[in-house]
Each structure stands twice: as C-alpha cells, then as structure tokens.
Tab-separated table of C-alpha atoms in Angstrom:
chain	number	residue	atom	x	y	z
A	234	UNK	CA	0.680	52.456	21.766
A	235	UNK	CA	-3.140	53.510	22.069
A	236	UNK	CA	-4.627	56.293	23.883
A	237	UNK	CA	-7.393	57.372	22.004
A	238	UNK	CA	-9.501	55.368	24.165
A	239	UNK	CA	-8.087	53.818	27.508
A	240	UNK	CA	-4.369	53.755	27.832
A	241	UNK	CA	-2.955	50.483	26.529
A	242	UNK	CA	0.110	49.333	24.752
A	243	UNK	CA	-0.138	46.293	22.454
A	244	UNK	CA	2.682	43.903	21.062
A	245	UNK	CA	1.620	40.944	18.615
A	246	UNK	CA	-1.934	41.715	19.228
A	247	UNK	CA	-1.608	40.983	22.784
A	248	UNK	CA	-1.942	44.218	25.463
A	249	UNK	CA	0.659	44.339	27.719
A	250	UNK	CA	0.320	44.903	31.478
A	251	UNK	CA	1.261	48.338	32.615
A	252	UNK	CA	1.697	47.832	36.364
A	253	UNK	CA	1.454	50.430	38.846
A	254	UNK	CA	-0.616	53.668	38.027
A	255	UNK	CA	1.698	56.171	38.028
A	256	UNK	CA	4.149	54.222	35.595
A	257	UNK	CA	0.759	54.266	33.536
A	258	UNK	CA	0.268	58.453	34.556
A	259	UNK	CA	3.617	59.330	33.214
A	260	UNK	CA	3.781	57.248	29.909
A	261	UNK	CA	0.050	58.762	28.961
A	262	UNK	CA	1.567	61.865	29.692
A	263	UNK	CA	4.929	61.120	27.555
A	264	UNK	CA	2.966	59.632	24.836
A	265	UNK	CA	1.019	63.299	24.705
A	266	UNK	CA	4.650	64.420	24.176
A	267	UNK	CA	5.979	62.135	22.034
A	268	UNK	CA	9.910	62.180	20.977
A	269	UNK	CA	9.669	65.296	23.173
A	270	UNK	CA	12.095	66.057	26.159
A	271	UNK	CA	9.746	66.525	28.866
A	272	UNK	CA	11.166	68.025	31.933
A	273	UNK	CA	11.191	66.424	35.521
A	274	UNK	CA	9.190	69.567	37.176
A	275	UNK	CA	6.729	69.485	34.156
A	276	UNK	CA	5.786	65.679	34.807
A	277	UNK	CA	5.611	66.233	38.494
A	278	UNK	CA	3.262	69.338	37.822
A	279	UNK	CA	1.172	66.524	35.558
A	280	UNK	CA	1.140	63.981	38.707
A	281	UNK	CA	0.403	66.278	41.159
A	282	UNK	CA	-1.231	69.792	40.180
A	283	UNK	CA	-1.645	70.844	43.893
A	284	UNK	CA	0.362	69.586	46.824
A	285	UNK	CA	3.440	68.194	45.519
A	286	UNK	CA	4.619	65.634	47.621
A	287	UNK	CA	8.923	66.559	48.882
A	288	UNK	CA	9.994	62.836	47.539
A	289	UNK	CA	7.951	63.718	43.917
A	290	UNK	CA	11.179	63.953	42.012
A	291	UNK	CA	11.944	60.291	43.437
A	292	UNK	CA	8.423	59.102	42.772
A	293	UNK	CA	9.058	60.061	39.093
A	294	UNK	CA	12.186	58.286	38.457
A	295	UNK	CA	10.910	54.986	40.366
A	296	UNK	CA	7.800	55.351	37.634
A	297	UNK	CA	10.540	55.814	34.704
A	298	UNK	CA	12.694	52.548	35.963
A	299	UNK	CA	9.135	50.915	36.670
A	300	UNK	CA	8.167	51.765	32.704
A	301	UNK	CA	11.352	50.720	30.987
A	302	UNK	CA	10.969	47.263	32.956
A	303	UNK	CA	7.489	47.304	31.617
A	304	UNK	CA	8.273	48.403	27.620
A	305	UNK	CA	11.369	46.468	27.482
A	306	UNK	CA	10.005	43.173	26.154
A	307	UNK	CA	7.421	45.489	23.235
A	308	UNK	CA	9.900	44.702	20.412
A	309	UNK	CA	9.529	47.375	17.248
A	310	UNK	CA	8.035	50.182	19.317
A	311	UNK	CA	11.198	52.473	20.061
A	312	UNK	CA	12.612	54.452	17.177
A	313	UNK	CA	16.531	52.944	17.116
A	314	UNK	CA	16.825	52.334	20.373
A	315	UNK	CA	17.245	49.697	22.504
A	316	UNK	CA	15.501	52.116	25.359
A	317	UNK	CA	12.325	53.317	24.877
A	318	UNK	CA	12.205	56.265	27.566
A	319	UNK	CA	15.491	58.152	27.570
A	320	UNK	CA	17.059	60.556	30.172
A	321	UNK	CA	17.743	63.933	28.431
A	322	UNK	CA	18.576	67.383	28.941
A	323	UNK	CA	15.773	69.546	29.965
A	324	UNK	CA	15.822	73.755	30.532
A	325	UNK	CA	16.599	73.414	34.541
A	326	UNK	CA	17.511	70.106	34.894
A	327	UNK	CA	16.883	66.218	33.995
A	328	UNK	CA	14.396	65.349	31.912
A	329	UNK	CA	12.654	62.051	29.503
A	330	UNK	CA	12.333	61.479	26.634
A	331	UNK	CA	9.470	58.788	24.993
A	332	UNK	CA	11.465	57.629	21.542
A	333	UNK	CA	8.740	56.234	19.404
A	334	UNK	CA	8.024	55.438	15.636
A	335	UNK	CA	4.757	57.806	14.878
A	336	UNK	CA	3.392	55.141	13.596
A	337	UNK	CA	3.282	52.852	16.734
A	338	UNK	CA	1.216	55.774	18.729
A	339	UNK	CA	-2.601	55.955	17.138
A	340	UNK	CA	-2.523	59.337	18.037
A	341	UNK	CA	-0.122	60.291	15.316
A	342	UNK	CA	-1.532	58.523	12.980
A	343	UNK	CA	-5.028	60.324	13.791
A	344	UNK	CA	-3.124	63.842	13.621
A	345	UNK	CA	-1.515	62.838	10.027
A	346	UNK	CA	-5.062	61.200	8.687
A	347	UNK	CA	-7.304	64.829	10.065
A	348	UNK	CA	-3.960	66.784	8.456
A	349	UNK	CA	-4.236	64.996	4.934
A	350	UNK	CA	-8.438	65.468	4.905
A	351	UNK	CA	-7.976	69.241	5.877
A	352	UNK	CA	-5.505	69.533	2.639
A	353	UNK	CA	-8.968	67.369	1.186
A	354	UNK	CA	-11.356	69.747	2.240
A	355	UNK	CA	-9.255	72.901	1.233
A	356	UNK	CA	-8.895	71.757	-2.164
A	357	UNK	CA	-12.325	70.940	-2.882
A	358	UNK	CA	-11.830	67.059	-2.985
A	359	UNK	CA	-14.821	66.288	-1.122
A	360	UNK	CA	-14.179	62.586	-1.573
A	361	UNK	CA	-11.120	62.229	-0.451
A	362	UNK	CA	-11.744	64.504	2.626
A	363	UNK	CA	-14.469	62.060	3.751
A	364	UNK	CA	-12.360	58.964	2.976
A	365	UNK	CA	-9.538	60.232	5.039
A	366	UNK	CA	-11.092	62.056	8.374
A	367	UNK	CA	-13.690	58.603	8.233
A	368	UNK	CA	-10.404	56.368	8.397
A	369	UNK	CA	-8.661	58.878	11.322
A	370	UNK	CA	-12.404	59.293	13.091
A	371	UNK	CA	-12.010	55.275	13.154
A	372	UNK	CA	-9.132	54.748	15.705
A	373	UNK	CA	-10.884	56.392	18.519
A	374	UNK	CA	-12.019	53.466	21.413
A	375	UNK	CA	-13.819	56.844	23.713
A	376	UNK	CA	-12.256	60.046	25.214
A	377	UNK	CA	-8.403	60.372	25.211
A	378	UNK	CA	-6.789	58.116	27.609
A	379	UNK	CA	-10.470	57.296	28.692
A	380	UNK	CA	-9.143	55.769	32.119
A	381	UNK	CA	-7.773	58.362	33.494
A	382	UNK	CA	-10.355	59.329	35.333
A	383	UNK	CA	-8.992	61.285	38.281
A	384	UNK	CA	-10.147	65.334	37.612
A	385	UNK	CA	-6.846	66.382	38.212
A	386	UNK	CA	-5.387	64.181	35.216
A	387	UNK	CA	-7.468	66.097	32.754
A	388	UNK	CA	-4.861	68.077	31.349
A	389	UNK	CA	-5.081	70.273	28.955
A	390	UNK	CA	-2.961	68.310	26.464
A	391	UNK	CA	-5.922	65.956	26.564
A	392	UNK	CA	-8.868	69.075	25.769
A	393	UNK	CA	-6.408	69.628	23.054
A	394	UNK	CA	-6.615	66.232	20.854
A	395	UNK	CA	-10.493	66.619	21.938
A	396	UNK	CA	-10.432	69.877	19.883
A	397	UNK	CA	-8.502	67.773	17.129
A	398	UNK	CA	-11.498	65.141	16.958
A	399	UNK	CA	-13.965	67.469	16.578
A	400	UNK	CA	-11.973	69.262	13.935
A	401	UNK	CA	-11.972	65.901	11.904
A	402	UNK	CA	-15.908	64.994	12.470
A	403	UNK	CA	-16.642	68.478	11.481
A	404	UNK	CA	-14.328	68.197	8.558
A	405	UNK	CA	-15.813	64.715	7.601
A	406	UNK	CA	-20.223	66.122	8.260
A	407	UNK	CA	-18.618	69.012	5.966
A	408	UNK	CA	-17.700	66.578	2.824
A	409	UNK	CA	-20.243	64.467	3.692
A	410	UNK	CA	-23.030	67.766	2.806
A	411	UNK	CA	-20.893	68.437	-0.294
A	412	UNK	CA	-21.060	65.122	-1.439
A	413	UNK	CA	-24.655	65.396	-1.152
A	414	UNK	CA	-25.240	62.536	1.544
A	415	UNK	CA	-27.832	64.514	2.950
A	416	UNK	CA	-30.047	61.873	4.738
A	417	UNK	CA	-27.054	60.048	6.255
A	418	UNK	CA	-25.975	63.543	8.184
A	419	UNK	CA	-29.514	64.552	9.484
A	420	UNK	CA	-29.252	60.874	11.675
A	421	UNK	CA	-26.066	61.605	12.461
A	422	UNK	CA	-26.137	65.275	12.822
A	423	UNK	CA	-29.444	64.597	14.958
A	424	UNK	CA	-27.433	62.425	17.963
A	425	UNK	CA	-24.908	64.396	18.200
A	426	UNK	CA	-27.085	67.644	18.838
A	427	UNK	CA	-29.018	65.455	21.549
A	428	UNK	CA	-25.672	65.152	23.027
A	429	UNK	CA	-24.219	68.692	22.368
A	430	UNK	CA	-27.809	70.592	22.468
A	431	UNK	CA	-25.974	74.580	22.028
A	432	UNK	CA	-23.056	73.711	19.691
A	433	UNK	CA	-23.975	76.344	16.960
A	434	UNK	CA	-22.003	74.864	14.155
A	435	UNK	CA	-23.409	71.451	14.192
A	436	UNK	CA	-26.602	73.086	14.433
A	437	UNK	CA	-25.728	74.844	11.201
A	438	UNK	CA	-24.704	71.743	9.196
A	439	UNK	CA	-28.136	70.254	10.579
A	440	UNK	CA	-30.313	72.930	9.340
A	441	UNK	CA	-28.255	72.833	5.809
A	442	UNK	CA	-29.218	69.196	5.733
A	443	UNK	CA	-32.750	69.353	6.792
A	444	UNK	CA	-33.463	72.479	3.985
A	445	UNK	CA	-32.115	70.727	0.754
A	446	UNK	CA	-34.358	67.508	1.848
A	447	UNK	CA	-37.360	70.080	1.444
A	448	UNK	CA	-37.976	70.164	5.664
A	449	UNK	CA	-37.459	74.294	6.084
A	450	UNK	CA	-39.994	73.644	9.032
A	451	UNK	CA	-37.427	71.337	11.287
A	452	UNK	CA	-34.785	73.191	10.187
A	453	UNK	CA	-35.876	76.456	11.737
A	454	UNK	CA	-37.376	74.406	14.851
A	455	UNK	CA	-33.651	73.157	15.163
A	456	UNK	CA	-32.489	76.893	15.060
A	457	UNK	CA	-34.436	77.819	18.032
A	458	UNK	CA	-33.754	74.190	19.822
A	459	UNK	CA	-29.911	75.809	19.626
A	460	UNK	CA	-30.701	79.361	20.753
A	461	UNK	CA	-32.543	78.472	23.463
A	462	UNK	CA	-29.637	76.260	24.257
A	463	UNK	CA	-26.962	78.454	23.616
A	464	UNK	CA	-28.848	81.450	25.850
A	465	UNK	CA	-29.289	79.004	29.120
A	466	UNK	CA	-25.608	78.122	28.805
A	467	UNK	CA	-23.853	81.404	27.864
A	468	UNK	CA	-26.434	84.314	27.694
A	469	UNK	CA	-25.507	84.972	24.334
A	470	UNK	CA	-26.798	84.764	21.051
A	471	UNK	CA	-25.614	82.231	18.829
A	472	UNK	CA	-22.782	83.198	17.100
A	473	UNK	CA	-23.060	85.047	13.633
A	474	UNK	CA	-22.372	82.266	11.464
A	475	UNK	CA	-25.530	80.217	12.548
A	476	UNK	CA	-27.840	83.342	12.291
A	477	UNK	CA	-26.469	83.421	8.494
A	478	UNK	CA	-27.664	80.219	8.100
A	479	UNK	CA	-31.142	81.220	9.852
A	480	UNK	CA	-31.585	84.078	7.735
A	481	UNK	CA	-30.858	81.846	4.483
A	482	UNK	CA	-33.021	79.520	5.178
A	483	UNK	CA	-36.065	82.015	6.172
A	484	UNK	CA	-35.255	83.438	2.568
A	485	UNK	CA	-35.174	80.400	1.006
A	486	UNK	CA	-31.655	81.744	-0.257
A	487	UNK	CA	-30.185	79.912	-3.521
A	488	UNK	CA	-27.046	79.401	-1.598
A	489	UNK	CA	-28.236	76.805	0.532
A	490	UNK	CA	-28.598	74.040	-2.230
A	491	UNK	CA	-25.175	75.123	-3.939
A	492	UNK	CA	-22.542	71.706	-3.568
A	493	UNK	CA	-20.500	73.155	-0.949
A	494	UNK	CA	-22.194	75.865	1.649
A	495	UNK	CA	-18.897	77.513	2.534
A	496	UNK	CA	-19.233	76.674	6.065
A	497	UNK	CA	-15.965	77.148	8.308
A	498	UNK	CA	-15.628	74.021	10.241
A	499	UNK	CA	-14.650	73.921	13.174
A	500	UNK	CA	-15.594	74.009	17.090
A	501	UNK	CA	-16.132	75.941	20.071
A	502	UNK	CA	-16.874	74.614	23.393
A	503	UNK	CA	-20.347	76.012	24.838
A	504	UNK	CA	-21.597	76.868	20.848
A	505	UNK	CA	-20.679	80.090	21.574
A	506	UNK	CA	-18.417	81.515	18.160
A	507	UNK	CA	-17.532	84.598	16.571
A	508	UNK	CA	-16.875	83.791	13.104
C-alpha cells in the first residue's frame, strides 16, 4: 500500500482498482493510522470538516463494506487476518481498524529508514546516515497521497509526514556536507532554494557549501537572497542559527571547513526558526 505519492494499492505488481472516492478517502485516511482504532466521528470529521451530512455515519460504513470488497482479493497485505479493515471498539462508540504488515505500507518503511539515519547522523556515521535517508528519500512518487486534491482533505496527518520528509532530506544534505560532497549539494541545495526561496536552514547548508569551495562571495549573496525572503514573508529576521552562519562566514571562521558544521537539522515552514 503506497501513499507517498498518489494513493494506490499494488498486488503482484499490478495496482488494484479502488472504486468509489470515498472508499479511497477513508483507506488514505486509515493507512495514516495504521493498526490504529480510528473512531467513526473522527473519520467523518476527515470526510467532511464542515457540514456533516445526517446519513455520514451510514456513508462511512457503505465506504468500509465498499473497501473490504475492494482489499479482499490483495493476498499478503493484512497482518493475520483474513479481514483487512476490522470493526473495533472506539472511546464513544464503533470504530476501524486498518490491520497491516508495516512493511506492506511505504510509509512505514520511510518512517523506519529516516529513524535508522537519525541514529546515523547522531552517532557521527556520516555514511551510513546518507545511505539510509537516500534509500527512505527514494520511495516518495510526489506529496503524500498526491491525489487528494480537495483543500479540505489536507489534513494535518498529511503536513505531518511532510515535516518527516524534510527531516530526512535535511538529515541526508547534512551527511552529505560531512562527507565532504560539497559540489553535489550546491546543485542540489541551489533547486531547492529556487523552490523554497526563505527556508533559513537550507540556506545555511548552502552557504556552508558554497564557502569551503572558496565562493565566500555567493555565499553571502545567498544570505541576503534568504533575508530578503524571509522579511517579505514573515517580517522577521532570519532566525539565529543562519545569522551564525553569516557571521562565520564574514570572519572567515575556522569552523566552517571543520568535517561536520554542527548544524541542527531540521525544518520550519516560512524559514522562520528560533534555534
């Protein structure tokens, strides 16, 4: 089951149809709670945030029955059981359950991959960090359950395993620097600030980059680049940590050009930190 990327659910290589959209709503939904009882009001709240519809209970269990029907024939997903969605007990009533091996659902096997390369990156194994968050960065196909495009589906379950991703391609740029693959992040580094103009941290990691390949210049043109950013979008200042790095690299300071530059990785939406 896949839904780092669009919603899909595969069985011998081959996808298998999901039918109707809200069978499709509540298993993306389930499969952000997986081998979690997940109560009957919750999932309605996930279907409909405003205007509940009086038959939405009904419409919910007609989605269950409709997603059983559909999951029965995918063979080796369920985790001993012969049902893969399960009625349980939920605080106030009914509730389901998705029963799934972790290793069936790419999102678990993301969360265990970015787990193991933090453990990498705390210990100082640089290589094994990169090796690792590379492998978990791998299984994403686009944005969580990518076709789920109706606003009110974006919930925050979803911003959550965003945060996750960026935690692991922070993680992975932070190896990367240690490891000394210098060149490799500026190209990389550089896209992704043309994408995310006032995110401070990748800023930092850029400017790192650019000063140990002898370009002090760009790096301090990148520093404003961010500010400037940073001020249209928040009216701050960019947070402490990148003025560090501004500072070290206007000193030329001895730090910068160490292995590992002791960066905290991690992210803030909007660029704006206090680390």
């Amino acid at each position: 089951m896949n839904l780092l990327g669009p919603l899909e659910v595969v069985h011998d290589g081959v996808p298998t149809p999901l039918g109707a959209a809200r069978a499709r709503t509540v298993l993306g939904f389930l499969l952000l709670h997986p081998n979690e009882t997940v109560s009957v009001h919750r999932l309605t709240e996930a279907l409909w945030p405003v205007d509940v519809p009086s038959t939405a209970r009904k419409m919910v269990r007609n989605a269950v029955s409709a997603l059983r029907g559909v999951l029965s024939a995918a063979d080796g997903l369920c985790a001993g059981s012969a049902s893969v969605v399960s009625t349980a007990r939920a605080p106030g009533g009914q509730g389901y359950q998705l029963r799934v091996d972790p290793e069936h659902v790419d999102l678990e096997r993301f969360s265990a991959l970015r787990i193991a390369g933090e453990r990498g990156l705390s210990a100082g194994d640089w290589g094994l960090a990169s090796r690792t968050l590379s492998r978990a960065l791998a299984l994403w196909r686009g944005d969580v359950l990518a076709d789920f495009t109706d606003q009110h589906l974006d919930w925050p379950e979803r911003q959550a395993v965003r945060e996750e991703w960026w935690a692991a391609l922070e993680g992975r740029i932070t190896a990367d620097l240690a490891l000394g693959r210098d060149h490799e992040v500026i190209r990389e580094l550089s896209v992704l600030l043309e994408e995310n103009p006032e995110h401070a941290h990748l800023a930092g990691m850029f400017m790192l980059a650019l000063y140990r390949r002898g370009r002090q210049v760009e790096a301090l043109s990148a520093y404003r680049r961010t500010r400037r950013a940073v001020a249209a979008r928040t009216g701050h200042e960019p947070c402490r940590e990148l003025q560090r790095v501004h500072t070290a690299v206007l000193s030329h300071a001895p730090s910068l050009i160490e292995p590992f530059s002791g960066f905290r990785h991690h992210h803030q939406e909007g660029g704006h930190c206090d680390c």
